[in-house]
Amino acid sequence: VCKNQGAFECFLRHTNECRPLVSRAAGYGFPSSLVALRSMCGRGKELAEEASPEAATTAEADACSSGVLGSLRGEHSACIDGCSSSCAAASAAIDAYHAEGQPAALELACRDREKFECFLEGEACKPLFATAATHGIHFPTTVAELEAECAVSKVLLP
């Protein structure tokens, strides 16, 4: 599954079209949501990064320059470039938000909150959160707010 994570993500993103297939596959132990897939494959990613730090750095850089973050980078480069080691985690949360909504994105942020703290500290990312809010996407904008949200959601991990 993790070797073909991109393909599985495609099925999990197209919830309406693929729901019958995903539901049936879940009965055989396959993940039934993006959060579950990323949770399942998370340790495999860590092992790959330990084996190849260069690959991990490249993956983070790619996450900063592609997808939603890549499209926002021009306007919010100080934030995104300043948090380049956190782009993959942010991209995963953005994908979860689009696929499964705010609770799924918050779950990922809470599970990997150290990565998200970069975006929440200082002033560089405030304009990014303001842009998101104009599109109806509301996310904690400080470390304290994230910790409070995680505590309320009961996903705050040690």
Rosetta silent file (secondary structure, phi, psi, omega in degrees, C-alpha in Angstrom):
SEQUENCE: VCKNQGAFECFLRHTNECRPLVSRAAGYGFPSSLVALRSMCGRGKELAEEASPEAATTAEADACSSGVLGSLRGEHSACIDGCSSSCAAASAAIDAYHAEGQPAALELACRDREKFECFLEGEACKPLFATAATHGIHFPTTVAELEAECAVSKVLLP
SCORE:     score description
SCORE:     0.000 S_00000001
   1 L     0.000  -50.987 -175.554    0.000    0.000    0.000 S_00000001
   2 H   -68.137  -28.693  177.234    2.661    2.513    1.055 S_00000001
   3 H   -64.467  -27.544 -179.754    4.786    1.731   -1.987 S_00000001
   4 H  -118.838   39.467 -174.768    1.860    2.946   -4.100 S_00000001
   5 H   -56.798  -40.332 -179.845    0.612    5.625   -1.736 S_00000001
   6 H   -58.834  -42.390  179.140   -0.052    8.119   -4.546 S_00000001
   7 H   -65.953  -41.849  178.451   -2.392    5.729   -6.307 S_00000001
   8 H   -65.609  -36.915  177.907   -4.254    4.970   -3.097 S_00000001
   9 H   -60.871  -37.192  178.567   -4.555    8.693   -2.365 S_00000001
  10 H   -58.948  -47.348  178.206   -6.270    9.138   -5.713 S_00000001
  11 H   -61.302  -39.943 -175.586   -8.953    6.610   -4.753 S_00000001
  12 H   -76.741  -23.030  176.932   -9.382    8.205   -1.347 S_00000001
  13 H   -77.416  -30.981 -178.652   -9.654   11.741   -2.759 S_00000001
  14 L   -93.308   66.661 -170.927  -12.468   10.789   -5.129 S_00000001
  15 H   -60.230  -40.381 -177.873  -14.818    9.870   -2.330 S_00000001
  16 H   -68.537  -46.930 -175.631  -18.057    9.931   -4.313 S_00000001
  17 H   -73.202  -34.519 -171.534  -16.838    7.914   -7.263 S_00000001
  18 H  -104.891    0.641 -175.622  -14.663    5.445   -5.351 S_00000001
  19 H   -53.700  -45.150  179.923  -16.576    5.011   -2.074 S_00000001
  20 H   -60.403  -42.543  179.566  -17.926    1.519   -2.939 S_00000001
  21 H   -65.901  -45.722 -179.130  -14.449    0.285   -3.865 S_00000001
  22 H   -63.355  -42.494  179.604  -12.806    1.918   -0.827 S_00000001
  23 H   -62.294  -42.680  179.521  -15.450    0.516    1.519 S_00000001
  24 H   -67.025  -41.501  179.853  -14.992   -2.987    0.166 S_00000001
  25 H   -65.463  -32.773  179.205  -11.180   -2.730    0.322 S_00000001
  26 H   -61.146  -30.612  176.965  -11.390   -1.541    3.936 S_00000001
  27 L   -65.510  -17.394  177.940  -12.877   -4.931    4.780 S_00000001
  28 L  -103.539   11.071  176.555   -9.555   -6.431    3.693 S_00000001
  29 L    95.407    3.323  177.129   -7.482   -4.090    5.844 S_00000001
  30 L   -76.972  151.617  179.758   -6.869   -1.307    3.338 S_00000001
  31 L   -66.637  147.291 -177.633   -7.096    2.273    4.660 S_00000001
  32 L  -110.863    5.305  176.664  -10.465    3.958    4.217 S_00000001
  33 L  -151.701  162.822  177.025   -9.360    7.606    4.500 S_00000001
  34 H   -61.668  -39.542  179.227   -6.390    9.810    3.661 S_00000001
  35 H   -61.466  -44.629  179.716   -5.676   10.196    7.359 S_00000001
  36 H   -64.517  -40.612  178.790   -5.634    6.416    7.827 S_00000001
  37 H   -63.077  -47.121 -178.747   -3.381    5.970    4.779 S_00000001
  38 H   -67.319  -34.617  175.955   -0.925    8.591    5.958 S_00000001
  39 H   -65.318  -43.554  179.952   -0.962    7.157    9.444 S_00000001
  40 H   -63.445  -41.113 -173.854   -0.304    3.675    8.042 S_00000001
  41 H   -92.140   -6.076 -176.840    2.506    4.857    5.785 S_00000001
  42 H   -56.695  -47.076 -178.280    4.029    7.380    8.161 S_00000001
  43 H   -66.305  -35.726  176.654    6.562    5.003    9.706 S_00000001
  44 H   -62.240  -39.278  177.698    7.617    3.776    6.286 S_00000001
  45 H   -64.403  -42.385  179.503    8.317    7.362    5.276 S_00000001
  46 H   -60.971  -42.155  179.733   10.369    7.917    8.438 S_00000001
  47 H   -64.872  -40.134  177.968   12.458    4.843    7.692 S_00000001
  48 H   -64.248  -39.586  179.895   13.062    6.002    4.132 S_00000001
  49 H   -67.768  -37.211  177.477   14.095    9.432    5.388 S_00000001
  50 H   -63.913  -37.564 -179.088   16.489    7.896    7.904 S_00000001
  51 H   -73.833  -28.475 -176.124   18.070    5.882    5.113 S_00000001
  52 L  -142.511   85.559  178.864   18.324    8.882    2.794 S_00000001
  53 H   -59.232  -31.863  178.826   18.368   12.361    4.377 S_00000001
  54 H   -63.711  -39.801  179.040   18.932   13.856    0.911 S_00000001
  55 H   -64.864  -38.487  178.848   15.675   12.305   -0.297 S_00000001
  56 H   -64.024  -43.107  179.596   13.839   13.746    2.708 S_00000001
  57 H   -63.885  -41.792  178.373   15.202   17.223    1.978 S_00000001
  58 H   -63.881  -41.932  179.600   14.206   16.917   -1.682 S_00000001
  59 H   -62.568  -42.299  177.899   10.705   15.757   -0.732 S_00000001
  60 H   -62.679  -45.248 -179.912   10.260   18.744    1.583 S_00000001
  61 H   -61.498  -41.802  177.918   11.487   21.142   -1.108 S_00000001
  62 H   -62.274  -39.573  179.616    9.087   19.589   -3.629 S_00000001
  63 H   -64.793  -30.067  178.911    6.214   19.983   -1.169 S_00000001
  64 H   -75.477  -26.190 -173.478    7.047   23.692   -0.858 S_00000001
  65 H  -110.649    4.998  179.340    7.020   24.271   -4.594 S_00000001
  66 L  -128.313  171.273  177.616    4.132   22.062   -5.725 S_00000001
  67 H    62.375 -152.256 -177.691    0.452   21.710   -5.005 S_00000001
  68 H   -62.699  -44.133  179.420   -1.413   24.327   -3.009 S_00000001
  69 H   -61.129  -40.445  177.763    1.707   25.526   -1.193 S_00000001
  70 H   -60.328  -39.789 -179.999    3.492   25.943   -4.512 S_00000001
  71 H   -70.940  -24.141  179.615    0.640   28.071   -5.835 S_00000001
  72 H   -92.888  -11.972 -171.843    0.771   30.248   -2.701 S_00000001
  73 H   -60.042  -39.979 -179.282    4.542   30.474   -2.550 S_00000001
  74 L   -57.240  -47.105 -177.866    4.881   33.578   -4.737 S_00000001
  75 L   -78.920  -26.371 -173.877    2.625   35.642   -2.493 S_00000001
  76 L  -126.908   39.375 -174.840    3.743   34.019    0.781 S_00000001
  77 H   -63.171  -35.761 -179.911    7.374   33.079    0.108 S_00000001
  78 H   -60.027  -40.682  179.331    8.673   34.399    3.446 S_00000001
  79 H   -70.578  -55.493 -173.145    6.362   32.007    5.273 S_00000001
  80 H   -66.497  -44.880  178.683    6.721   28.955    3.040 S_00000001
  81 H   -67.452  -34.357  178.800   10.468   29.253    2.487 S_00000001
  82 H   -69.110  -20.397 -179.315   10.985   29.973    6.181 S_00000001
  83 L  -118.512   34.465 -172.703    9.197   26.741    7.066 S_00000001
  84 H   -59.295  -29.007  178.964   10.573   24.593    4.258 S_00000001
  85 H   -75.881   -3.174 -178.786   11.215   21.620    6.559 S_00000001
  86 H  -113.612    1.903 -174.632    7.495   21.603    7.368 S_00000001
  87 H   -62.796  -39.639 -178.654    6.018   21.808    3.869 S_00000001
  88 H   -62.971  -41.777  178.369    5.292   18.076    3.499 S_00000001
  89 H   -65.023  -42.308  178.814    3.306   18.058    6.751 S_00000001
  90 H   -65.362  -41.278  178.626    1.414   21.195    5.715 S_00000001
  91 H   -62.507  -40.096  177.676    0.692   19.758    2.264 S_00000001
  92 H   -62.647  -41.182  179.132   -0.678   16.577    3.836 S_00000001
  93 H   -67.050  -39.712  177.614   -2.965   18.637    6.067 S_00000001
  94 H   -62.888  -44.738  177.912   -4.137   20.728    3.107 S_00000001
  95 H   -60.933  -43.027  178.852   -4.890   17.551    1.135 S_00000001
  96 H   -62.879  -39.588  179.166   -6.756   16.112    4.123 S_00000001
  97 H   -61.005  -47.504 -178.302   -8.746   19.332    4.438 S_00000001
  98 H   -68.019  -33.508 -177.253   -9.806   19.217    0.788 S_00000001
  99 H   -84.753  -39.268 -170.298  -10.605   15.504    0.878 S_00000001
 100 H  -131.042   -1.656  175.301  -12.145   15.091    4.318 S_00000001
 101 L    96.044 -179.648 -175.740  -12.596   18.535    5.875 S_00000001
 102 H   -54.821  -45.285 -178.420  -11.304   20.479    8.848 S_00000001
 103 H   -59.175  -38.595  179.802  -11.285   17.610   11.392 S_00000001
 104 H   -67.618  -41.478  177.998   -8.977   15.492    9.208 S_00000001
 105 H   -64.760  -42.449 -179.977   -6.579   18.405    8.662 S_00000001
 106 H   -65.252  -37.676  177.880   -6.581   19.213   12.357 S_00000001
 107 H   -59.618  -44.380  178.261   -5.885   15.588   13.230 S_00000001
 108 H   -65.731  -41.633  179.176   -2.754   15.631   11.088 S_00000001
 109 H   -62.885  -39.263  179.899   -1.668   18.989   12.513 S_00000001
 110 H   -69.614  -37.867 -179.327   -2.122   17.695   16.054 S_00000001
 111 H   -70.290  -26.936 -177.263   -0.221   14.490   15.378 S_00000001
 112 L  -128.355   43.245 -170.722    2.728   16.383   13.886 S_00000001
 113 H   -62.067  -26.687  178.392    2.338   19.697   15.675 S_00000001
 114 H   -60.283  -37.049  177.836    6.077   20.376   15.942 S_00000001
 115 H   -66.872  -34.109 -177.103    6.148   20.717   12.146 S_00000001
 116 H   -80.751  -19.453 -178.448    3.214   23.137   12.234 S_00000001
 117 H   -59.903  -33.436  177.847    4.685   25.335   14.945 S_00000001
 118 H   -55.934  -43.812 -178.811    6.965   26.971   12.375 S_00000001
 119 H   -70.040  -20.550 -173.908    3.918   28.299   10.525 S_00000001
 120 H  -100.779  -10.571 -179.063    2.391   29.546   13.766 S_00000001
 121 L   -94.330  142.718  176.706    5.379   31.320   15.303 S_00000001
 122 L    74.868 -165.994 -173.557    6.214   34.906   14.425 S_00000001
 123 L  -106.113  -14.327 -171.540    4.583   37.123   11.836 S_00000001
 124 L   -57.814  -32.766 -174.668    5.754   35.674    8.490 S_00000001
 125 L   -99.493   -3.301  179.400    2.754   33.358    8.057 S_00000001
 126 H   -55.155  -44.139  178.555   -0.012   35.645    9.346 S_00000001
 127 H   -62.383  -32.543  178.038   -0.809   36.828    5.783 S_00000001
 128 H   -64.020  -44.754  179.092   -1.094   33.202    4.621 S_00000001
 129 H   -67.342  -33.305  176.945   -3.683   32.447    7.310 S_00000001
 130 H   -65.950  -40.765  176.659   -5.532   35.659    6.424 S_00000001
 131 H   -62.169  -45.572  178.459   -5.674   34.541    2.774 S_00000001
 132 H   -59.245  -42.322 -178.894   -6.980   31.124    3.831 S_00000001
 133 H   -62.463  -34.413  178.571   -9.656   32.762    5.991 S_00000001
 134 H   -66.703  -18.542  177.142  -10.930   34.779    3.016 S_00000001
 135 L  -100.787   12.293  176.966  -11.602   31.417    1.344 S_00000001
 136 L    82.948   10.419  179.880  -13.451   30.071    4.371 S_00000001
 137 L  -101.475  111.600 -177.998  -10.553   28.013    5.679 S_00000001
 138 L  -112.714  126.036 -177.009  -10.030   28.708    9.347 S_00000001
 139 L  -137.820  150.784  177.493   -7.103   27.156   11.127 S_00000001
 140 L   -52.756  141.536 -177.213   -5.385   27.982   14.420 S_00000001
 141 L  -112.212    1.530  174.662   -2.972   30.871   13.906 S_00000001
 142 L  -137.087  162.209  177.668   -0.849   30.478   17.043 S_00000001
 143 H   -60.825  -42.073 -179.533    0.785   27.545   18.833 S_00000001
 144 H   -61.584  -42.036  178.252   -1.538   28.127   21.801 S_00000001
 145 H   -64.201  -41.022  178.606   -4.619   27.997   19.556 S_00000001
 146 H   -62.637  -46.374  179.584   -3.403   24.773   17.932 S_00000001
 147 H   -61.935  -38.515  178.055   -2.777   23.153   21.308 S_00000001
 148 H   -65.864  -43.931  177.759   -6.225   24.239   22.509 S_00000001
 149 H   -61.504  -42.418 -179.651   -7.879   22.841   19.366 S_00000001
 150 H   -64.786  -40.336  179.320   -5.963   19.590   19.731 S_00000001
 151 H   -64.031  -42.732  178.801   -6.966   19.285   23.375 S_00000001
 152 H   -63.994  -40.228 -179.161  -10.629   19.871   22.499 S_00000001
 153 H   -79.251   -7.562  179.808  -10.378   17.348   19.670 S_00000001
 154 L    60.491   33.927  175.402   -8.598   14.908   21.987 S_00000001
 155 L  -118.379   11.265  177.401   -5.826   14.281   19.475 S_00000001
 156 L   -69.386  119.171 -177.153   -3.061   16.080   21.323 S_00000001
 157 L  -104.284  155.293 -179.097   -0.257   13.567   21.486 S_00000001
 158 L   -62.143    0.000    0.000    2.745   13.653   23.831 S_00000001
